[in-house]
Coordinates of C-alpha atoms in Angstrom, one line a residue:
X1 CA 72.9 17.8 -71.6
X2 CA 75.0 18.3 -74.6
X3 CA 75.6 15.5 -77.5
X4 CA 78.8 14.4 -78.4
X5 CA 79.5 15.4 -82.0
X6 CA 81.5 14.1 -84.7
X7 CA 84.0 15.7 -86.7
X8 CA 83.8 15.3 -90.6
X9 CA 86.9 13.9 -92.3
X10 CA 88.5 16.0 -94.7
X11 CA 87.3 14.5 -97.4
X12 CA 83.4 14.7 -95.7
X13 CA 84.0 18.2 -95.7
X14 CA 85.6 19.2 -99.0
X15 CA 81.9 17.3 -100.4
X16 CA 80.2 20.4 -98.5
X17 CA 77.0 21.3 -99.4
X18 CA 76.9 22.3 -103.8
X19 CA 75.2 19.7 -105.6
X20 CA 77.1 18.4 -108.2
X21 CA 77.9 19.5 -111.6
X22 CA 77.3 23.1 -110.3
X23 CA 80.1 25.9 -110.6
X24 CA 80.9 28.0 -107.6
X25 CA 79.7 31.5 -108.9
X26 CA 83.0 34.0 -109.5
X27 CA 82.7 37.4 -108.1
X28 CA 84.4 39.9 -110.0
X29 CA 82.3 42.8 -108.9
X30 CA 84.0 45.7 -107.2
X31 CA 81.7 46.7 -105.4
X32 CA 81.9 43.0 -103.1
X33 CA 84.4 44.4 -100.7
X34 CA 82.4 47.8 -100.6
X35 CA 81.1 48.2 -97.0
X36 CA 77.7 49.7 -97.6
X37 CA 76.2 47.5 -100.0
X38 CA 73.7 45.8 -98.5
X39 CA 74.1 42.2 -96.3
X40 CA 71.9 40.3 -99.2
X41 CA 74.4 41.9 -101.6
X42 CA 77.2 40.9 -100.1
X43 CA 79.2 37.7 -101.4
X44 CA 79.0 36.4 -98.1
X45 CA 74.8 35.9 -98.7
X46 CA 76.3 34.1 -101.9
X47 CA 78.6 31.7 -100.0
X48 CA 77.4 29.2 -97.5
X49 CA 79.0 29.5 -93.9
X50 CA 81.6 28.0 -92.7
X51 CA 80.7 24.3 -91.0
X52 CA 84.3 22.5 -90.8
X53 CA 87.2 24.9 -91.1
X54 CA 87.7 28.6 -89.4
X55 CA 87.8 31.0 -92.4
X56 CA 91.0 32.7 -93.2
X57 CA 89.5 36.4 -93.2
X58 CA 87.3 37.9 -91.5
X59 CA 83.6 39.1 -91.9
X60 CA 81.9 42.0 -91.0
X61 CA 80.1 42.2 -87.7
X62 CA 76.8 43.2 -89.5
X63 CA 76.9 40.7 -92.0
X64 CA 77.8 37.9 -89.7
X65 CA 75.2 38.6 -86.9
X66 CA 72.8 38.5 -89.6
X67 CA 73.7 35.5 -91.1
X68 CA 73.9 33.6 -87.6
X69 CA 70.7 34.9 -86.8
X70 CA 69.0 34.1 -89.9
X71 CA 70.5 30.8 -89.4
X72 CA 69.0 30.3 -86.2
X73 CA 65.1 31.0 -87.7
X74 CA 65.6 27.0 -88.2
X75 CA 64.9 26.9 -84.8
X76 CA 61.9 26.5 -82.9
X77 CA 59.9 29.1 -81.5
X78 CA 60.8 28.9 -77.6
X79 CA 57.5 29.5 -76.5
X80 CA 55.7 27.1 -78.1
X81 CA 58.5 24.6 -76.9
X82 CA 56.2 22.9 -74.8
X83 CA 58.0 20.2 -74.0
X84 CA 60.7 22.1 -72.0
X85 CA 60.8 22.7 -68.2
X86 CA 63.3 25.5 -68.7
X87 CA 62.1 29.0 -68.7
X88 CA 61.5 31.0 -71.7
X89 CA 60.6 34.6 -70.0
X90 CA 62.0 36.7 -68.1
X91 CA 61.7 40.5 -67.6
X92 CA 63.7 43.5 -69.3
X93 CA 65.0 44.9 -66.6
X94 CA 66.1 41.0 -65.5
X95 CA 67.5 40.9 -69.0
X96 CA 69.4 44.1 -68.3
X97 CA 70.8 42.9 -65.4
X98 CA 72.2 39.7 -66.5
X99 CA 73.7 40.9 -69.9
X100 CA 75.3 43.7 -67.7
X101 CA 76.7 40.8 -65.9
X102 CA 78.0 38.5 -69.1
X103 CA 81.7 39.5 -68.8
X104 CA 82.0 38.5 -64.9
X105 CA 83.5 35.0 -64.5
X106 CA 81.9 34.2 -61.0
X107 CA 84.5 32.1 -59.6
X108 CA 86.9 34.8 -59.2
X109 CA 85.4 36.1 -55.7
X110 CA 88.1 38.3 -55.1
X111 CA 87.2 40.2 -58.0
X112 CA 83.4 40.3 -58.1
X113 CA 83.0 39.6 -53.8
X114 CA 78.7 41.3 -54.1
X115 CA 77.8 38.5 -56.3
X116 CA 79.4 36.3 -54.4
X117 CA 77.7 37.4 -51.5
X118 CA 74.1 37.8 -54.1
X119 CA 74.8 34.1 -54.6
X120 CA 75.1 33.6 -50.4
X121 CA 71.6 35.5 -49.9
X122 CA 70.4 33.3 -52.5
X123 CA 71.6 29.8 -50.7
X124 CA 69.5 31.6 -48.0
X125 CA 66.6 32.0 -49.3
X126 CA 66.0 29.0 -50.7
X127 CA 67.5 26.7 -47.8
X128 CA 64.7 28.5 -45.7
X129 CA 62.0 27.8 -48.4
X130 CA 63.0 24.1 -47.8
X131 CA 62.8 24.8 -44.3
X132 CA 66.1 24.1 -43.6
X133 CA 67.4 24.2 -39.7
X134 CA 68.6 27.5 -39.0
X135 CA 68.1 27.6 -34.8
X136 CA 71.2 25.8 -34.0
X137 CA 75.1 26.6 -34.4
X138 CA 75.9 22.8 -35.1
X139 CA 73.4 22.1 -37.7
X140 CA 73.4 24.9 -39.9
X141 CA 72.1 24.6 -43.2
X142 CA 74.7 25.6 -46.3
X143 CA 74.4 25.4 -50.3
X144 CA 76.0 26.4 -53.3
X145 CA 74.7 27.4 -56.9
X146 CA 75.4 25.1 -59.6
X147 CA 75.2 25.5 -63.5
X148 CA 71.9 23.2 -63.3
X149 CA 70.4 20.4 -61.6
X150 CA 72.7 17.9 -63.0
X151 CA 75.8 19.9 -60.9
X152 CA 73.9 19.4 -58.2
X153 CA 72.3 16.0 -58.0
X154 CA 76.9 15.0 -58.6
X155 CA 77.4 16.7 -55.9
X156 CA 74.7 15.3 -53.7
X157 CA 75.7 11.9 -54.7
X158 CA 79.4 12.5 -54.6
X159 CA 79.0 13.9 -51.0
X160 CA 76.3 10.9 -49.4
X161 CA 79.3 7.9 -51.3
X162 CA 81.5 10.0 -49.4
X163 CA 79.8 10.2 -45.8
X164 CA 78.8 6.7 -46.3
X165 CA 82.3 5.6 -47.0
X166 CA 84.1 7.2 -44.3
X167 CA 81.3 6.0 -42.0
X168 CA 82.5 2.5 -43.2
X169 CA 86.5 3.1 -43.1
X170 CA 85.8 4.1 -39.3
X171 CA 83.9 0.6 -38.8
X172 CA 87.0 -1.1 -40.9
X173 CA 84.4 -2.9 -43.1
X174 CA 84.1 -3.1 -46.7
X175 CA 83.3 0.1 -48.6
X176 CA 83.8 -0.9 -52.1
X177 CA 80.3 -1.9 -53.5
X178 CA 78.0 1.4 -52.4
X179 CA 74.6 1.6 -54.0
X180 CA 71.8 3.7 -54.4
X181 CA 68.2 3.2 -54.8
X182 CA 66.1 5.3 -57.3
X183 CA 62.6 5.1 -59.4
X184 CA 63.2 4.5 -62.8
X185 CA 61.5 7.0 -63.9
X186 CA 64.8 9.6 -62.7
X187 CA 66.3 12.2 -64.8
X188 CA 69.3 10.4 -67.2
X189 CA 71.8 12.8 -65.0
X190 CA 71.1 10.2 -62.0
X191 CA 72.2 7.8 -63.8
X192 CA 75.5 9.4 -65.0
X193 CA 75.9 10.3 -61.2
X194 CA 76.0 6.2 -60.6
X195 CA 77.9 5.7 -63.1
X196 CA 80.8 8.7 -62.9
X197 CA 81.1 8.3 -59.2
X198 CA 81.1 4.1 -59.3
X199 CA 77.3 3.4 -57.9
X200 CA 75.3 0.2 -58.1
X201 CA 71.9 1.7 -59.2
X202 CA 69.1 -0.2 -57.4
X203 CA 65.6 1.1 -58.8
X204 CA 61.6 0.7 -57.8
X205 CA 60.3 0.3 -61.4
X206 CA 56.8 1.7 -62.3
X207 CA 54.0 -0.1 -62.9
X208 CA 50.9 0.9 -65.3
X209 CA 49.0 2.1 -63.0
X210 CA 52.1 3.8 -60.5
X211 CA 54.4 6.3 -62.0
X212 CA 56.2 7.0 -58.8
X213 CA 58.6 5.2 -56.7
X214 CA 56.8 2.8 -54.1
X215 CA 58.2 3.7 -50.4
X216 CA 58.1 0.2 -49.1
X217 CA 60.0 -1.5 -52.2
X218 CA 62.4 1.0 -51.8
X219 CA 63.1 1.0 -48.3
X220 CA 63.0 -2.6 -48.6
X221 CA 66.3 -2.2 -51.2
X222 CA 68.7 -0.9 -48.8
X223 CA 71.3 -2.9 -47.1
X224 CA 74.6 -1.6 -45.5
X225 CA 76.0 -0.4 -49.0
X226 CA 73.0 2.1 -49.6
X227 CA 74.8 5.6 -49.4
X228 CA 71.1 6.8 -49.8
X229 CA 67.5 7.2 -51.6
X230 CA 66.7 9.5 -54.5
X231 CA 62.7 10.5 -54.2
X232 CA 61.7 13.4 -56.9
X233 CA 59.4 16.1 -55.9
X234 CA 57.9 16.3 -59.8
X235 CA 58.8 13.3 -61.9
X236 CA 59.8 14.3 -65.6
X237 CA 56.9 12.1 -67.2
X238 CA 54.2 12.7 -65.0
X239 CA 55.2 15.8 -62.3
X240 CA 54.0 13.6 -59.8
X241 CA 55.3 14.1 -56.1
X242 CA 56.8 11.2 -54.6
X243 CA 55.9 10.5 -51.0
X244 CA 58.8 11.7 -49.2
X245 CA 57.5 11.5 -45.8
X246 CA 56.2 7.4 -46.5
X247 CA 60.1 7.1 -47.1
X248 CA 60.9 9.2 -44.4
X249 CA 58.7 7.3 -42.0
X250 CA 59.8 3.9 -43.0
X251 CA 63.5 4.3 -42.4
X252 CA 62.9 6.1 -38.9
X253 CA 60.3 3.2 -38.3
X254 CA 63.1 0.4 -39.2
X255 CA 66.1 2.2 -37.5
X256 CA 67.8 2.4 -40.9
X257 CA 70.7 4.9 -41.4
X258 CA 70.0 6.1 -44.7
X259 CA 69.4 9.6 -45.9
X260 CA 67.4 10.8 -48.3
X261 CA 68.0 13.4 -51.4
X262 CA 65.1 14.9 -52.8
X263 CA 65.6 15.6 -56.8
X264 CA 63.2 19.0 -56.3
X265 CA 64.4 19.8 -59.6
X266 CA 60.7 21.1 -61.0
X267 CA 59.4 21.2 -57.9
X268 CA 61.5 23.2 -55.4
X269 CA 60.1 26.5 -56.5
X270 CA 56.6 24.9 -56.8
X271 CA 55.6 22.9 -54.3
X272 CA 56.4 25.7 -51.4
X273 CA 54.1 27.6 -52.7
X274 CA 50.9 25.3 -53.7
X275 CA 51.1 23.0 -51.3
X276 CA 53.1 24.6 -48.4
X277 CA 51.5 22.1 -46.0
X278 CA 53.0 19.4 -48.2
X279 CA 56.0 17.6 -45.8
X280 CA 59.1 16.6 -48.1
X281 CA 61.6 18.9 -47.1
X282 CA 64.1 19.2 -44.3
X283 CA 61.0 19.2 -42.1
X284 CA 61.6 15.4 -42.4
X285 CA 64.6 14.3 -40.7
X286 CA 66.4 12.1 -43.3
X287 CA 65.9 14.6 -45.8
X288 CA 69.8 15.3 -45.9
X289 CA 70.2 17.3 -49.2
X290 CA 68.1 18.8 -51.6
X291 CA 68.5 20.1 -55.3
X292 CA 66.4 23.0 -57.4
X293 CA 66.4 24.1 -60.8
X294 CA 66.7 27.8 -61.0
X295 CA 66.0 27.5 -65.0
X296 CA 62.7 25.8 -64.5
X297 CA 60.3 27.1 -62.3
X298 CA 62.6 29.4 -60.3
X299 CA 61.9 31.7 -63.5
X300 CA 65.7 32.5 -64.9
X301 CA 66.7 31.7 -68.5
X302 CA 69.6 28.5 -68.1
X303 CA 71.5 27.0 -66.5
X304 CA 71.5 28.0 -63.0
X305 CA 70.8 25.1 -59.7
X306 CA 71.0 24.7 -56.5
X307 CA 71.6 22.3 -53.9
X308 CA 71.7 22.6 -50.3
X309 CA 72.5 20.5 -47.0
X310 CA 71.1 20.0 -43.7
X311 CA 74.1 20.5 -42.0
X312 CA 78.3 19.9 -42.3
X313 CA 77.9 16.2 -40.9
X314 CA 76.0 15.6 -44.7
X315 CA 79.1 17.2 -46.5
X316 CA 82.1 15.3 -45.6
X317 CA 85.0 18.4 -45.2
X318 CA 87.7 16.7 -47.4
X319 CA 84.8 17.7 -50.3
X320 CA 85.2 21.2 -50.0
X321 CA 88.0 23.6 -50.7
X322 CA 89.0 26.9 -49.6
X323 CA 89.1 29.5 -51.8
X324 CA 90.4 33.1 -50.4
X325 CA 89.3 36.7 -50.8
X326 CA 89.7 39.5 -49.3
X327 CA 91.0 38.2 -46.2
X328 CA 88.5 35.9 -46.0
X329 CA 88.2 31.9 -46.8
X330 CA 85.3 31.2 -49.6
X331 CA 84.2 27.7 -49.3
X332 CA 83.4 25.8 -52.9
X333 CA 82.2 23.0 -53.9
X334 CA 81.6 22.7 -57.3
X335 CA 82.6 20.2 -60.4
X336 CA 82.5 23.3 -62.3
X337 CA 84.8 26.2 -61.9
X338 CA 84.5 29.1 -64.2
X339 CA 80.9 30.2 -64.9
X340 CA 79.0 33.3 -66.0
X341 CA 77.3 35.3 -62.8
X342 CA 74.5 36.1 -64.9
X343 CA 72.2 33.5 -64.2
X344 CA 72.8 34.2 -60.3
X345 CA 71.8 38.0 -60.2
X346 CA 69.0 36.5 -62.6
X347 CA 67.3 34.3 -59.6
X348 CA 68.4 37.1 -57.0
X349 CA 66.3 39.6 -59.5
X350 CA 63.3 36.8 -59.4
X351 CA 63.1 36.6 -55.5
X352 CA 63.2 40.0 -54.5
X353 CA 61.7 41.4 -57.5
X354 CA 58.7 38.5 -57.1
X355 CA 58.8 38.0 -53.2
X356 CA 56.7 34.8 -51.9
X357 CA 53.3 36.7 -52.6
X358 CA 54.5 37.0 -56.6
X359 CA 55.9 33.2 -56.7
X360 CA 52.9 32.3 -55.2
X361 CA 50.3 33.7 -57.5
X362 CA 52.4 32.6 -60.9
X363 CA 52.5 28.8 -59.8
X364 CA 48.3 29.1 -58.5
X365 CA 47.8 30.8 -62.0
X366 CA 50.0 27.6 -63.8
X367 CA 48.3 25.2 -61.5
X368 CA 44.6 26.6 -63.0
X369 CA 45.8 26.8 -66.1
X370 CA 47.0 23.3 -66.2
X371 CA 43.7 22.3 -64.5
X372 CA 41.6 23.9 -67.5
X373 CA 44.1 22.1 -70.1
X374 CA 43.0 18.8 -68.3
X375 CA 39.5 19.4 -68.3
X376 CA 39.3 19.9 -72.3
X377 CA 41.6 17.3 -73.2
X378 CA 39.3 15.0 -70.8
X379 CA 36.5 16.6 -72.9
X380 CA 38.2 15.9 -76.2
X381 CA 38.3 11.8 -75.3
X382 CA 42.1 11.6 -73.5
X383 CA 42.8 9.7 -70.5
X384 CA 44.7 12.2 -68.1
X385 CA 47.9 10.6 -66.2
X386 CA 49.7 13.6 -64.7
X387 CA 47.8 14.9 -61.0
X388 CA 45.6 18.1 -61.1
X389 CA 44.7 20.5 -57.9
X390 CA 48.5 21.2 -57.1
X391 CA 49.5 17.5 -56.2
X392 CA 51.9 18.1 -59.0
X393 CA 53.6 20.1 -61.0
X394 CA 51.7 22.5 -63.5
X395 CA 51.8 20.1 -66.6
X396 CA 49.5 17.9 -68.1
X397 CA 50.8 14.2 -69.2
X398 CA 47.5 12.4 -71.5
X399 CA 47.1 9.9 -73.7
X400 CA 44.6 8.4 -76.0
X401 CA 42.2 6.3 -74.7
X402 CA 43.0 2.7 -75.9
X403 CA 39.3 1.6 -76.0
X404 CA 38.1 4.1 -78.4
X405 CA 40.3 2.1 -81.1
X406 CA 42.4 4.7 -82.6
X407 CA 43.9 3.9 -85.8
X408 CA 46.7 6.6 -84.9
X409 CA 48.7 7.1 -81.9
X410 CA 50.1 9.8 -80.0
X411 CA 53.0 10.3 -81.4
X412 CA 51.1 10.9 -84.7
X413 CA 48.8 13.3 -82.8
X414 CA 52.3 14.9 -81.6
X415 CA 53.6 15.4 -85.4
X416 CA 50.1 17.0 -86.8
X417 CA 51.1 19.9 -83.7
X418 CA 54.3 19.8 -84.8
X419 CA 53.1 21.1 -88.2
X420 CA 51.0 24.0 -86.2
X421 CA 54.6 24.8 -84.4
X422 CA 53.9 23.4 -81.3
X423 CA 56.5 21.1 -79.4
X424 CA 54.4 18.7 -77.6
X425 CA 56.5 15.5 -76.6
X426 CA 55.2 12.2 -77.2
X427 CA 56.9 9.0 -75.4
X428 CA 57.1 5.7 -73.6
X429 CA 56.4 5.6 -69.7
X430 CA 59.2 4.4 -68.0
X431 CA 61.0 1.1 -67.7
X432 CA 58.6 -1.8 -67.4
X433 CA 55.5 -0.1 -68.2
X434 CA 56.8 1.1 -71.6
X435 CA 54.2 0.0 -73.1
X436 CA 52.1 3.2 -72.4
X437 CA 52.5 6.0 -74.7
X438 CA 52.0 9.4 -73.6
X439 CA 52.0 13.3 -74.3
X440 CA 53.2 16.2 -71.8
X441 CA 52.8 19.5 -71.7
X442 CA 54.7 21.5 -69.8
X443 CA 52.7 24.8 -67.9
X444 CA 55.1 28.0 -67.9
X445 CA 54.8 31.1 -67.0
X446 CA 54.5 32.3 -70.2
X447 CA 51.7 30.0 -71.0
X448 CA 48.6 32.0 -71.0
X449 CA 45.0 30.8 -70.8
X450 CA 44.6 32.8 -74.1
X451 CA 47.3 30.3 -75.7
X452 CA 46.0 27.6 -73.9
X453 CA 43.2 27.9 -75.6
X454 CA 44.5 27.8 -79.1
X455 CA 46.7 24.9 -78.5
X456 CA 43.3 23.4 -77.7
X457 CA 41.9 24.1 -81.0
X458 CA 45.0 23.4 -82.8
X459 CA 45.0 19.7 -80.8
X460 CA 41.1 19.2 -82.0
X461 CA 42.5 20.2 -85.0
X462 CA 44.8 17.6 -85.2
X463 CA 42.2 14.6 -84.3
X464 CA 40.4 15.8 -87.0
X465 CA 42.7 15.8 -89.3
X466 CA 43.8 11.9 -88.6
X467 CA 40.4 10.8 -88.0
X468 CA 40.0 11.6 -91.8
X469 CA 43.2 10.4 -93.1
X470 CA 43.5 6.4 -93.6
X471 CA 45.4 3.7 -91.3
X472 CA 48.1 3.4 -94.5
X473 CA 48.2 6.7 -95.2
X474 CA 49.6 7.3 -91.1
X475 CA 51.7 4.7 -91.4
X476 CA 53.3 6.3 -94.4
X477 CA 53.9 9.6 -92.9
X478 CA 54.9 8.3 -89.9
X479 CA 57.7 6.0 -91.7
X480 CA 58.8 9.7 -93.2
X481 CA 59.2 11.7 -89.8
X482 CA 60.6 8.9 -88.5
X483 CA 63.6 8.6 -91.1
X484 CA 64.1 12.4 -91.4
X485 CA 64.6 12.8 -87.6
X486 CA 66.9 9.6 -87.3
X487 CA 68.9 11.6 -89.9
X488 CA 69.0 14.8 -87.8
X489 CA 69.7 12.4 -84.8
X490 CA 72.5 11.1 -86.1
X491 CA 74.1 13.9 -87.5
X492 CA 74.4 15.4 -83.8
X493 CA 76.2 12.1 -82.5
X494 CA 79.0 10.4 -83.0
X495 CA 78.4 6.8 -84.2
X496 CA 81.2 5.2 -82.4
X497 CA 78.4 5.7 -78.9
X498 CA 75.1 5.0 -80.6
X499 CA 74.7 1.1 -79.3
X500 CA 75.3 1.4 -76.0
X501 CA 73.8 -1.1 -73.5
X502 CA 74.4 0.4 -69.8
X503 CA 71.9 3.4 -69.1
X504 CA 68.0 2.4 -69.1
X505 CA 67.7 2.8 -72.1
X506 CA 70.3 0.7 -73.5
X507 CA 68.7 -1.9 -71.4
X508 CA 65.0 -1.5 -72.7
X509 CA 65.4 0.4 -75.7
X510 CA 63.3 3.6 -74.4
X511 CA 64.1 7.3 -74.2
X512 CA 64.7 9.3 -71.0
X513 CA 61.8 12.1 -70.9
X514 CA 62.3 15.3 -72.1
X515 CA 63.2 17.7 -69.4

């Protein structure tokens, strides 16, 4: 997701960034222009960068690539991002690949035709993962790569309104007020989907004690303006797996024509191989479409998704449009249209490269590792939320235990890591059991037992050091983070779009979860 900025005025800008009273330094060496003096002795290590205005000459390529890049140490170490689903590692000869592949703009098929057909074995692959239905002619299977999960939950949605309103048109009733039902504990792109594409959200709220959507109140939501059911396989707070097949079950058992898209977002490259035996696939039969993150644990660096379809009756034909090569008719359906190929031959490398066998042992050795993380935070006094043993994704959600009387809570245990360089979300549970507070973090594959164990130490650490600290004294700092990060907040937004009122959190005044 990327936030709308604001542009500076001109007279924001000409303030820039010298405090006042202080003269610009002159340069009147000769030397300045002289191309081997060092970057640090350049003028441009004098002069801050350019923020509002493209500079009138140019810089050289050695000066500027350090000065971005020194720039960019603000950042956050990646790998201790531990808040983030999205994949941090990836192998050289992965790397290799993909920057080889940065000038290739993969919609042009007639030009680059093997990665469009590296993107086709891809669809494959992963439709069969899903267990897709590949034995007959007239309900084959078929997919596209998106540049995330987002793409793809749009185009799932755009193409169940669609079905569901031609299906209407041929029964000359009204088609004008479609809905869809959904937990409210979704992904924030679900509810852009609604919204772009005209959709009453209907949603099956949590409760304190149930983080997932309940089957029966959501089957017990749809009417004749349903176009379908959203159930997650690894919700974003929790990385619990809703039960699919209850869903499933109920809508066979009440004759209801509704289908079902599953958000597999952090799950599609998990679940397959943890719990195989696990039914929420296209083994069910109103399981119509299906989405996958190939940036989270499909293993390659963002964005890359995918979504795929049971069959053609699922993906009404006036959706797709015919693109030719070769001699040949490309399909596409897409909201996007130029993308880098990179990310592409980046899951290709991961499946062949990894097979099942490698995917397999990486998400059993995330699952363990997330296991042991849960065991010593149990040990350390936190009440675990999130489901160990592979019944859901390889993270840990905890929170303090609210009859040991804290005089902290977790979102001041979450800025004592922050000060060790860990990113360890804290936040409210979804709508209408906001009131619990939580922590999450996120199992990669670059999340060692080795590290696991220091983030351990640094988190004792941390309890420690508020245990010690008085209830003002908290309060104080917290007052501090607080302000500084509304700053930072509001300096990436615009402030004509920071009250709005229609997304969940508009209407209870809570974040979405970090994803």
């Amino acid at each position: 997701m990327v936030h709308l900025t604001s542009v500076p005025t001109d007279a924001a800008a000409r303030r820039g960034s010298v405090a006042e009273g202080i003269k610009k330094i002159q340069f009147n060496d000769p030397a300045e222009e002289d191309g081997s003096v060092s970057v640090y002795g350049s003028r441009y290590a004098a002069q801050e960068l350019p923020q509002h205005e493209m500079p009138e000459q140019e810089m050289p390529k050695e000066i500027a690539y350090r000065m971005i890049r020194d720039d960019l140490t603000l950042d956050g170490n990646p790998m201790l991002n531990l808040a983030s689903f999205v994949t941090t590692y990836m192998e050289e000869e992965a790397e290799k690949l993909m920057a080889e592949a940065l000038p290739k703009n993969f919609i042009d098929y007639e030009e680059y035709p093997q990665t469009a057909e590296i993107q086709n074995r891809c669809v494959s692959m992963i439709a069969r993962m899903f267990n897709a239905p590949t034995q007959s002619e007239n309900e084959s299977a078929m997919g596209t790569s998106t540049v995330g999960s987002s793409e793809a939950i749009m185009l799932g949605v755009l193409s169940m309104k669609r079905r569901w309103q031609n299906k209407r048109k041929a029964e000359g009733k009204d088609y004008s007020k479609p809905n869809i039902i959904m937990n409210a504990a979704v992904q924030v792109c679900w509810e852009k989907a609604a919204r772009y594409f005209e959709v009453e959200e209907r949603y099956s709220f949590c409760t304190e004690d149930r983080y997932v959507i309940d089957p029966e109140e959501a089957v017990n939501l749809v009417d004749e303006n349903t176009i379908g059911i959203c159930a997650i396989i690894g919700t974003t707070y929790t990385g619990e797996y809703e039960d699919v097949k209850a869903i499933n079950d109920l809508l066979v058992k009440k004759n209801l024509d509704c289908p079902i898209h599953v958000d597999a977002a952090s799950g599609g490259f998990v679940a397959p191989f943890v719990v195989p035996d696990l039914p929420w696939d296209f083994r069910l039969e109103k399981v119509v479409s299906i989405n996958v993150s190939g940036h989270k644990y499909g293993l390659v660096y963002p964005g890359v998704g995918w979504v795929v379809w049971r069959s053609p009756e699922f993906l009404p034909k006036e959706l797709v449009f015919n693109i030719n090569y070769l001699g040949a008719d490309q399909a596409s359906f897409t909201l996007n249209f130029s993308k880098g190929a990179s990310q592409v031959i980046g899951q290709y490398y991961q499946m062949i490269r990894l097979g099942k066998r490698g995917y397999r042992s990486i998400m059993m050795n995330l699952t363990r590792t997330a296991d042991y993380l849960a065991a010593n935070l149990t040990q350390l006094g936190f009440v675990i939320m999130s489901k160990g043993g592979g019944q859901g994704l390889p993270l840990v959600a905890f929170r303090l235990d609210p009859e040991k009387g804290y005089h902290y809570d977790e979102f001041a245990v979450a800025h004592q890591l922050r000060e060790r360089g860990w990113v360890v979300p804290a936040y409210t549970m979804a709508p209408h059991s906001e009131s619990l507070k939580l922590m999450r973090v996120v199992v990669r594959e670059d999340f060692s037992r080795a590290r696991c164990d220091t983030l351990v130490k640094d988190i004792k650490l941390a309890l420690q050091t508020l245990n010690e600290m008085d209830k003002k004294k908290i309060e104080m700092h917290q007052e501090h983070v607080k302000q500084n990060t509304t700053a930072t907040k509001n300096k990436n937004s615009h402030p004509h779009y920071g009250k709005e009122k229609h997304s969940l959190q508009g209407k209870h005044g809570k974040t979405h979860a970090v994803c």
